[in-house]
Coordinates of C-alpha atoms in Angstrom, one line a residue:
M1211 CA -45.1 -51.7 -97.0
A1212 CA -42.6 -53.6 -99.2
V1213 CA -43.0 -57.3 -98.8
P1214 CA -39.7 -59.1 -98.2
T1215 CA -38.8 -61.6 -101.0
T1216 CA -36.1 -64.1 -101.3
S1217 CA -33.5 -63.9 -104.0
S1218 CA -32.3 -67.5 -103.6
S1219 CA -31.6 -69.1 -106.9
P1220 CA -33.3 -72.5 -107.7
I1221 CA -31.4 -75.5 -108.9
A1222 CA -31.5 -75.5 -112.7
A1223 CA -34.1 -77.8 -114.1
T1224 CA -33.1 -80.7 -116.2
G1225 CA -34.8 -83.0 -118.7
P1226 CA -38.4 -82.3 -119.7
E1227 CA -38.9 -79.8 -116.9
T1228 CA -36.8 -77.3 -118.7
K1229 CA -39.6 -76.8 -121.2
R1230 CA -42.3 -76.4 -118.6
S1231 CA -44.1 -73.1 -118.7
F1232 CA -44.4 -71.3 -115.4
A1233 CA -46.5 -68.4 -116.8
L1234 CA -49.7 -69.3 -114.9
P1235 CA -48.1 -70.0 -111.5
M1236 CA -46.0 -66.8 -111.9
A1237 CA -49.2 -64.8 -112.7
A1238 CA -50.8 -66.3 -109.6
M1239 CA -47.8 -65.4 -107.4
T1240 CA -47.8 -61.8 -108.8
S1241 CA -51.4 -61.4 -108.0
L1242 CA -50.6 -62.7 -104.5
F1243 CA -48.0 -60.0 -103.9
F1244 CA -50.3 -57.4 -105.4
L1245 CA -52.8 -58.6 -102.8
F1246 CA -50.2 -58.2 -100.0
G1247 CA -49.7 -54.6 -100.7
A1248 CA -53.3 -53.8 -101.4
V1249 CA -54.7 -55.3 -98.1
T1250 CA -51.9 -53.9 -96.0
N1251 CA -52.2 -50.3 -97.2
F1252 CA -56.0 -50.2 -97.3
N1253 CA -55.6 -49.9 -93.5
D1254 CA -54.4 -46.3 -94.0
V1255 CA -57.9 -45.3 -95.1
L1256 CA -59.7 -47.8 -92.8
M1257 CA -58.1 -46.2 -89.7
P1258 CA -59.6 -42.7 -90.1
Y1259 CA -62.9 -44.3 -91.4
L1260 CA -63.2 -46.4 -88.2
K1261 CA -62.2 -43.4 -86.1
D1262 CA -65.3 -41.6 -87.3
V1263 CA -67.7 -44.6 -87.5
C1264 CA -66.8 -46.0 -84.1
Q1265 CA -66.2 -42.5 -82.5
L1266 CA -62.6 -43.3 -81.5
T1267 CA -59.6 -41.3 -80.3
D1268 CA -56.4 -41.2 -82.3
L1269 CA -54.9 -43.7 -79.9
Q1270 CA -57.8 -46.1 -80.2
S1271 CA -57.9 -45.8 -84.0
S1272 CA -54.2 -46.7 -84.2
L1273 CA -55.0 -50.1 -82.9
V1274 CA -56.0 -50.9 -86.5
Q1275 CA -52.3 -51.2 -87.4
S1276 CA -51.5 -53.0 -84.1
A1277 CA -54.1 -55.7 -84.8
F1278 CA -52.8 -56.2 -88.3
F1279 CA -49.0 -56.0 -87.8
G1280 CA -49.1 -57.7 -84.5
A1281 CA -49.9 -60.9 -86.4
Y1282 CA -46.4 -60.8 -88.0
F1283 CA -44.9 -61.2 -84.5
L1284 CA -47.4 -63.6 -83.1
M1285 CA -47.9 -65.8 -86.2
S1286 CA -44.4 -66.1 -87.7
L1287 CA -43.3 -69.1 -85.7
P1288 CA -46.7 -70.9 -85.8
A1289 CA -46.8 -70.3 -89.5
G1290 CA -43.6 -72.2 -89.9
Y1291 CA -45.0 -75.1 -88.0
V1292 CA -48.2 -75.1 -90.0
L1293 CA -46.2 -75.1 -93.3
K1294 CA -44.1 -77.9 -92.1
R1295 CA -47.2 -80.0 -91.5
L1296 CA -49.2 -79.0 -94.6
G1297 CA -46.6 -78.2 -97.2
Y1298 CA -46.1 -74.9 -98.9
Q1299 CA -48.8 -75.1 -101.6
R1300 CA -51.5 -76.2 -99.2
G1301 CA -50.2 -73.6 -96.8
I1302 CA -50.9 -70.9 -99.4
V1303 CA -54.4 -72.2 -99.8
V1304 CA -55.0 -72.2 -96.1
G1305 CA -53.6 -68.7 -95.8
L1306 CA -55.9 -67.4 -98.5
L1307 CA -59.0 -69.0 -96.8
V1308 CA -58.0 -67.6 -93.4
M1309 CA -57.8 -64.1 -95.0
A1310 CA -61.2 -64.7 -96.6
G1311 CA -62.6 -65.5 -93.2
G1312 CA -61.1 -62.3 -91.8
A1313 CA -62.6 -60.3 -94.6
L1314 CA -66.1 -61.9 -94.0
L1315 CA -65.9 -60.8 -90.3
F1316 CA -66.2 -57.2 -91.5
V1317 CA -69.8 -57.8 -92.3
P1318 CA -71.0 -58.5 -88.6
A1319 CA -68.5 -55.8 -87.5
A1320 CA -70.1 -53.2 -89.7
N1321 CA -73.6 -54.3 -88.8
S1322 CA -72.9 -54.0 -85.1
R1323 CA -70.4 -51.1 -85.4
T1324 CA -68.2 -52.9 -82.8
F1325 CA -64.6 -51.8 -82.9
G1326 CA -63.4 -55.0 -81.1
L1327 CA -64.9 -57.1 -83.9
F1328 CA -63.2 -54.9 -86.5
L1329 CA -59.9 -55.5 -84.7
T1330 CA -60.6 -59.3 -84.6
A1331 CA -61.2 -59.3 -88.4
L1332 CA -58.0 -57.4 -89.0
G1333 CA -56.1 -59.8 -86.7
V1334 CA -57.4 -62.8 -88.7
L1335 CA -56.5 -61.0 -92.0
G1336 CA -53.0 -60.4 -90.6
A1337 CA -52.6 -64.0 -89.5
G1338 CA -53.6 -65.2 -93.0
I1339 CA -51.2 -62.8 -94.7
T1340 CA -48.4 -63.9 -92.4
L1341 CA -48.9 -67.5 -93.3
L1342 CA -49.0 -66.5 -97.0
Q1343 CA -45.8 -64.5 -96.9
V1344 CA -43.9 -67.3 -95.2
A1345 CA -45.1 -69.8 -97.8
A1346 CA -45.1 -67.6 -100.9
N1347 CA -41.7 -66.0 -100.8
P1348 CA -39.6 -69.1 -101.6
Y1349 CA -41.8 -70.0 -104.6
V1350 CA -40.8 -66.8 -106.4
S1351 CA -37.3 -68.2 -106.8
V1352 CA -38.3 -71.6 -108.1
L1353 CA -40.8 -70.6 -110.7
G1354 CA -38.4 -70.8 -113.6
A1355 CA -34.8 -70.7 -114.5
A1356 CA -32.2 -69.7 -112.0
R1357 CA -30.8 -66.9 -114.2
S1358 CA -34.2 -65.1 -114.1
A1359 CA -34.8 -65.4 -110.4
A1360 CA -33.8 -61.7 -109.7
A1361 CA -36.2 -60.5 -112.4
R1362 CA -39.1 -62.5 -110.8
V1363 CA -38.3 -61.0 -107.4
S1364 CA -38.4 -57.5 -109.0
I1365 CA -41.7 -58.3 -110.7
V1366 CA -43.5 -59.3 -107.5
G1367 CA -41.9 -56.5 -105.6
V1368 CA -43.3 -53.9 -108.1
A1369 CA -46.7 -55.7 -108.0
N1370 CA -46.6 -55.4 -104.2
N1371 CA -45.9 -51.6 -104.4
F1372 CA -48.5 -51.1 -107.1
G1373 CA -51.2 -52.8 -105.0
G1374 CA -50.1 -50.7 -102.0
A1375 CA -50.4 -47.5 -104.0
L1376 CA -53.7 -48.3 -105.6
S1377 CA -55.7 -49.6 -102.6
P1378 CA -55.8 -46.3 -100.6
L1379 CA -57.0 -44.5 -103.7
V1380 CA -59.8 -46.9 -104.4
G1381 CA -60.5 -47.2 -100.7
G1382 CA -60.8 -43.5 -100.3
I1383 CA -63.4 -43.3 -103.1
L1384 CA -65.4 -46.2 -101.6
L1385 CA -65.3 -45.0 -98.0
F1386 CA -65.1 -41.2 -98.3
G1387 CA -66.3 -40.5 -101.8
G1388 CA -69.9 -40.0 -103.1
S1389 CA -71.8 -37.1 -104.5
V1390 CA -72.3 -33.8 -102.8
A1391 CA -76.0 -34.6 -102.5
L1392 CA -75.3 -37.8 -100.7
K1393 CA -72.9 -36.2 -98.3
A1394 CA -75.4 -33.4 -97.6
R1395 CA -78.1 -36.1 -96.9
L1396 CA -75.9 -38.0 -94.5
A1397 CA -74.8 -34.8 -92.7
A1398 CA -78.5 -33.9 -92.1
L1399 CA -79.2 -37.2 -90.4
P1400 CA -79.0 -37.7 -86.6
V1401 CA -75.5 -38.8 -85.6
A1402 CA -76.4 -42.4 -84.7
Q1403 CA -78.3 -42.9 -88.0
R1404 CA -75.5 -41.3 -90.0
L1405 CA -72.8 -43.5 -88.4
A1406 CA -75.0 -46.6 -88.9
E1407 CA -75.3 -45.8 -92.7
E1408 CA -71.6 -45.0 -93.1
S1409 CA -70.6 -48.2 -91.3
Q1410 CA -72.2 -50.2 -94.2
L1411 CA -69.8 -48.7 -96.7
V1412 CA -67.0 -51.0 -95.6
K1413 CA -68.9 -54.2 -96.3
A1414 CA -68.7 -54.1 -100.2
P1415 CA -64.8 -53.8 -100.4
Y1416 CA -64.3 -56.7 -97.9
L1417 CA -67.0 -58.9 -99.4
G1418 CA -65.3 -58.4 -102.8
L1419 CA -62.0 -59.2 -101.2
A1420 CA -63.4 -62.4 -99.6
A1421 CA -64.7 -63.5 -103.0
F1422 CA -61.4 -62.8 -104.7
L1423 CA -59.5 -64.7 -102.0
A1424 CA -61.8 -67.7 -102.4
V1425 CA -61.3 -67.8 -106.1
L1426 CA -57.5 -67.4 -105.7
A1427 CA -57.5 -70.2 -103.2
G1428 CA -59.2 -72.4 -105.8
V1429 CA -56.5 -71.5 -108.3
F1430 CA -53.7 -72.4 -106.0
F1431 CA -55.4 -75.6 -105.1
V1432 CA -55.4 -76.9 -108.6
L1433 CA -52.0 -75.4 -109.7
K1434 CA -49.0 -77.8 -109.9
L1435 CA -46.3 -75.8 -108.2
P1436 CA -42.7 -76.8 -107.9
E1437 CA -41.6 -78.7 -104.8
I1438 CA -40.0 -76.4 -102.3
E1439 CA -37.1 -78.9 -102.0
S1440 CA -35.9 -77.6 -105.4
L1441 CA -34.3 -74.7 -103.5
P1442 CA -30.6 -75.2 -102.9
A1443 CA -29.4 -75.8 -99.4
E1444 CA -27.5 -72.8 -98.0
D1445 CA -25.6 -74.5 -95.2
E1446 CA -22.8 -76.0 -97.2
P1447 CA -21.9 -72.9 -99.1
Q1448 CA -21.9 -70.9 -95.9
A1449 CA -19.7 -73.5 -94.2
A1450 CA -17.2 -73.3 -97.2
D1451 CA -17.1 -69.6 -97.0
L1452 CA -16.4 -69.7 -93.3
A1453 CA -13.6 -72.2 -93.9
A1454 CA -12.1 -69.9 -96.5
N1455 CA -12.3 -66.7 -94.6
G1456 CA -11.6 -68.0 -91.1
Q1457 CA -14.1 -68.9 -88.4
S1458 CA -12.8 -66.6 -85.6
Q1459 CA -15.6 -64.1 -86.0
T1460 CA -18.4 -66.7 -85.4
A1461 CA -16.7 -69.6 -83.5
A1462 CA -17.1 -67.9 -80.1
R1463 CA -20.7 -66.8 -80.7
Q1464 CA -23.7 -68.9 -79.7
S1465 CA -26.5 -66.9 -81.3
A1466 CA -27.2 -64.4 -84.0
L1467 CA -28.0 -62.0 -81.3
A1468 CA -24.3 -62.0 -80.3
F1469 CA -23.6 -59.8 -83.3
P1470 CA -24.2 -56.1 -82.3
H1471 CA -24.7 -55.0 -85.9
L1472 CA -27.6 -57.5 -86.3
V1473 CA -29.2 -56.3 -83.0
L1474 CA -29.0 -52.7 -84.2
G1475 CA -30.3 -53.9 -87.6
I1476 CA -33.3 -55.5 -85.9
V1477 CA -34.1 -52.1 -84.3
A1478 CA -33.6 -50.5 -87.7
I1479 CA -36.1 -52.7 -89.4
F1480 CA -38.5 -52.2 -86.4
V1481 CA -38.4 -48.4 -86.7
Y1482 CA -38.3 -48.4 -90.5
V1483 CA -41.6 -50.4 -90.8
G1484 CA -43.0 -48.3 -87.9
V1485 CA -42.2 -45.0 -89.5
E1486 CA -43.4 -46.1 -92.9
V1487 CA -46.7 -47.4 -91.5
G1488 CA -47.1 -44.5 -89.0
L1489 CA -46.8 -41.8 -91.6
G1490 CA -49.2 -43.4 -94.0
S1491 CA -51.7 -44.2 -91.2
F1492 CA -51.8 -40.6 -89.8
L1493 CA -51.5 -38.7 -93.0
I1494 CA -55.3 -38.1 -93.4
R1495 CA -55.6 -37.1 -89.7
Y1496 CA -52.6 -34.9 -90.1
G1497 CA -54.3 -33.2 -93.0
E1498 CA -57.5 -32.6 -91.0
S1499 CA -55.5 -31.0 -88.2
Q1500 CA -54.1 -28.5 -90.6
G1501 CA -57.5 -26.8 -91.2
I1502 CA -57.0 -26.4 -94.9
Q1503 CA -60.0 -24.5 -96.3
Q1504 CA -58.8 -24.1 -99.9
L1505 CA -56.7 -26.6 -101.8
S1506 CA -54.0 -25.5 -104.3
S1507 CA -54.7 -25.9 -108.0
F1508 CA -52.0 -28.6 -108.2
T1509 CA -53.7 -30.7 -105.5
Q1510 CA -57.1 -30.2 -106.9
T1511 CA -55.9 -31.3 -110.4
L1512 CA -54.2 -34.3 -109.0
V1513 CA -57.2 -35.4 -107.0
R1514 CA -59.6 -35.0 -109.9
S1515 CA -57.3 -36.7 -112.3
L1516 CA -56.7 -39.8 -110.1
N1517 CA -60.5 -39.8 -109.3
V1518 CA -61.3 -40.2 -113.0
A1519 CA -58.7 -42.9 -113.4
T1520 CA -60.0 -45.0 -110.5
N1521 CA -63.8 -44.4 -110.9
Y1522 CA -63.9 -47.4 -113.2
A1523 CA -63.0 -49.7 -110.3
L1524 CA -66.3 -48.8 -108.6
V1525 CA -68.1 -50.8 -111.2
L1526 CA -66.7 -54.0 -109.6
F1527 CA -68.5 -53.0 -106.4
G1528 CA -71.7 -52.0 -108.0
R1529 CA -71.2 -48.3 -107.2
H1530 CA -72.0 -45.3 -109.4
A1531 CA -69.0 -43.1 -110.0
D1532 CA -69.2 -39.6 -108.6
A1533 CA -66.6 -36.9 -108.9
L1534 CA -64.8 -36.0 -105.7
D1535 CA -65.7 -32.6 -104.3
T1536 CA -62.5 -30.5 -103.9
S1537 CA -64.2 -27.2 -103.3
A1538 CA -64.5 -27.8 -99.5
G1539 CA -60.7 -27.9 -98.8
F1540 CA -59.1 -30.9 -97.3
T1541 CA -61.4 -33.9 -96.7
K1542 CA -60.8 -37.6 -96.0
A1543 CA -61.3 -38.3 -99.7
V1544 CA -58.6 -35.8 -100.6
G1545 CA -56.4 -37.3 -97.9
A1546 CA -56.8 -40.8 -99.4
V1547 CA -55.4 -39.5 -102.7
L1548 CA -52.4 -38.1 -100.8
V1549 CA -51.9 -41.4 -99.0
S1550 CA -52.0 -43.2 -102.3
S1551 CA -49.4 -40.6 -103.6
Y1552 CA -47.2 -41.4 -100.5
W1553 CA -47.2 -45.1 -101.4
F1554 CA -46.9 -44.4 -105.1
G1555 CA -43.7 -42.5 -104.2
S1556 CA -42.4 -45.7 -102.7
L1557 CA -43.1 -47.5 -106.0
V1558 CA -41.4 -44.8 -108.0
G1559 CA -38.4 -44.9 -105.6
R1560 CA -38.1 -48.6 -106.0
L1561 CA -38.1 -48.4 -109.8
V1562 CA -35.6 -45.6 -109.8
G1563 CA -33.6 -47.1 -106.9
I1564 CA -32.8 -50.4 -108.7
P1565 CA -30.3 -48.8 -111.1
L1566 CA -29.0 -46.4 -108.5
L1567 CA -28.3 -49.3 -106.1
L1568 CA -26.3 -51.0 -108.9
R1569 CA -24.3 -47.9 -109.7
F1570 CA -23.7 -46.3 -106.3
H1571 CA -22.6 -47.5 -102.9
N1572 CA -25.7 -48.8 -101.2
R1573 CA -24.9 -47.5 -97.7
A1574 CA -24.2 -44.0 -99.1
L1575 CA -27.7 -44.0 -100.6
L1576 CA -29.1 -45.2 -97.3
V1577 CA -27.4 -42.3 -95.5
A1578 CA -28.8 -39.9 -98.1
V1579 CA -32.5 -41.1 -97.8
C1580 CA -32.3 -41.3 -94.0
A1581 CA -31.0 -37.7 -93.7
A1582 CA -33.7 -36.6 -96.2
G1583 CA -36.3 -38.3 -94.1
V1584 CA -35.2 -36.4 -90.9
M1585 CA -35.3 -33.1 -92.8
L1586 CA -38.6 -33.7 -94.4
V1587 CA -40.4 -34.6 -91.2
V1588 CA -38.8 -31.8 -89.2
A1589 CA -39.7 -29.3 -92.0
S1590 CA -43.3 -30.6 -92.0
I1591 CA -43.6 -30.1 -88.2
L1592 CA -42.4 -26.5 -88.7
S1593 CA -44.7 -25.9 -91.7
H1594 CA -48.5 -25.5 -92.1
G1595 CA -51.2 -26.4 -94.6
E1596 CA -50.5 -28.3 -97.8
T1597 CA -46.8 -27.8 -97.5
A1598 CA -46.7 -29.8 -94.3
L1599 CA -48.7 -32.6 -96.0
W1600 CA -46.6 -32.8 -99.2
L1601 CA -43.4 -32.9 -97.2
V1602 CA -44.7 -36.1 -95.5
V1603 CA -45.8 -37.5 -98.9
L1604 CA -42.3 -37.1 -100.1
C1605 CA -41.1 -39.4 -97.4
G1606 CA -42.4 -42.3 -99.5
L1607 CA -39.5 -41.8 -101.8
C1608 CA -37.1 -42.1 -98.9
N1609 CA -38.6 -45.3 -97.6
S1610 CA -38.4 -47.1 -100.9
I1611 CA -34.8 -48.4 -100.7
M1612 CA -34.5 -48.9 -96.9
W1613 CA -35.5 -52.5 -96.7
P1614 CA -33.3 -53.8 -99.5
V1615 CA -30.3 -52.0 -98.0
I1616 CA -30.8 -52.5 -94.3
F1617 CA -31.6 -56.2 -94.5
P1618 CA -28.3 -57.2 -96.2
L1619 CA -26.3 -55.0 -94.0
A1620 CA -27.8 -56.6 -90.9
I1621 CA -27.0 -60.2 -91.9
T1622 CA -23.5 -59.5 -93.2
G1623 CA -21.0 -61.8 -91.6
L1624 CA -23.4 -63.9 -89.7
G1625 CA -22.2 -67.1 -91.3
S1626 CA -24.2 -70.1 -90.0
F1627 CA -26.4 -67.8 -88.1
T1628 CA -27.7 -66.1 -91.2
K1629 CA -31.1 -67.9 -91.2
Q1630 CA -31.6 -67.2 -87.6
G1631 CA -30.8 -63.5 -88.0
S1632 CA -33.1 -63.3 -91.0
S1633 CA -36.0 -64.7 -88.9
Y1634 CA -35.4 -62.0 -86.2
L1635 CA -35.4 -59.3 -88.9
I1636 CA -38.7 -60.5 -90.3
M1637 CA -40.2 -60.5 -86.8
A1638 CA -39.1 -56.9 -86.4
I1639 CA -41.9 -56.0 -88.8
V1640 CA -44.0 -55.8 -85.6
G1641 CA -42.7 -52.2 -85.5
G1642 CA -45.8 -51.4 -87.6
A1643 CA -47.9 -52.5 -84.7
I1644 CA -46.0 -50.4 -82.1
I1645 CA -45.0 -47.0 -83.6
P1646 CA -48.5 -46.0 -84.8
P1647 CA -50.1 -46.5 -81.4
L1648 CA -47.2 -44.5 -79.9
M1649 CA -48.0 -41.7 -82.2
G1650 CA -51.6 -42.0 -81.4
F1651 CA -50.9 -41.9 -77.6
I1652 CA -48.9 -38.7 -78.0
A1653 CA -51.5 -37.2 -80.3
T1654 CA -54.3 -38.0 -77.8
H1655 CA -52.5 -37.2 -74.5
G1656 CA -49.4 -35.2 -75.4
G1657 CA -50.2 -32.2 -77.5
G1658 CA -51.7 -33.2 -80.8
L1659 CA -50.5 -34.7 -84.1
R1660 CA -47.8 -32.1 -84.7
V1661 CA -46.1 -33.2 -81.6
A1662 CA -46.7 -36.9 -82.4
F1663 CA -44.8 -36.5 -85.7
V1664 CA -41.6 -36.0 -83.6
V1665 CA -41.7 -39.9 -83.4
P1666 CA -41.1 -40.4 -87.1
A1667 CA -38.3 -37.8 -87.0
L1668 CA -36.6 -39.7 -84.2
C1669 CA -37.1 -43.0 -86.2
Y1670 CA -35.3 -41.5 -89.2
T1671 CA -32.6 -40.2 -86.9
Y1672 CA -31.9 -43.7 -85.6
L1673 CA -31.9 -45.1 -89.2
L1674 CA -29.3 -42.4 -90.1
F1675 CA -27.2 -43.6 -87.1
Y1676 CA -27.4 -47.2 -88.4
A1677 CA -26.4 -46.1 -91.9
L1678 CA -23.4 -44.2 -90.5
R1679 CA -22.1 -46.4 -87.7
G1680 CA -24.6 -49.1 -86.5
Y1681 CA -24.1 -51.4 -89.6
R1682 CA -20.4 -52.1 -88.8
V1683 CA -19.6 -55.7 -88.2
R1684 CA -18.0 -56.2 -84.8

């Protein structure tokens, strides 16, 4: 999922500060946004992994996303209080250490194979990352000259997308990879013993994550970051704009929620995050439900090529690289490559979308991608085999520009309520905690995954409505 970043411009530095180098702090912030994407999208391979290891239903396994994204809703306001007390730099350090604690909880969770403990670990991770996002976003704008603020926002956004595309690929190798001989040995074991051995596979990635987070916390502890007060105040310019344009639209309103287009925009962000997370979360399970016995040459080539490119990452976890087996048709390891391709499509869409958004009307592009999303999901539901899977993977391209277009549309004309409206929109990220369980419930109790994918189709339909009519300021 794309991480929201602020594009507020910092006050131009004066005196000796103009010569200060922000290269190291910017590198640290970029690594932070890479981390956001990597940790978030790793859940897409963790969900089917836990479904097998803990012997869960589709509905139960979808609670992985609920535990993680629910923290955005529960922790947004407390995070603001914590940052007010600690300050932003120390808040980043605390957020990293909270995440490290959540990563370490995966060790007892794996040892006991207790799903509730896994969910607790994910909730702690989500709480830490919520605190980090609230603290980290403003710093991107102040790490350098005002004129290059937009470039810095783009850099961390691309880093976020890259981390999100890479982590399912590496996670798939770590959790579902291994040699044919290893898989045969595990398959021959009694179920309880096999699950016990497979449950240990998750420990290495999260121990490595905990170590990285601890080191990064140390880096941020010793860095000399700019004071957050160097951000310009937004209230006076907004007041001036209201005076110039007339205050009749906002004078009679007592809350941001009095603006219908914002309320509809909150729902749009809710379903956008929900559909983006839901499609990625169930892509592997959707592939398993297709019963694909033979992969196309294109998919086999893609899987093998990406496998070679990412095998080097296994050295960091002390693992020997084994080629993925593509002869058995669709497997979870193959599915992880498709999940990575789904998120890579979002990265490509963002890179391509930047010049398109500058050249064409943003709302027209939103209409196009929302309509494409509806058609792709409906076509997938009506298709079978690899075709159905690749139609869903292509939805990643559609999702790429939704946040940067919907968010500005939703806060247009709010005046002095802009900050309040923005907070509501951020809290709407909780859609990632609600939509996947809804899909899981339908898959478990309502006719399988094909029927469950009607939910993403309806989500894209609502987004199309918002792009056509719901955005209008009234």
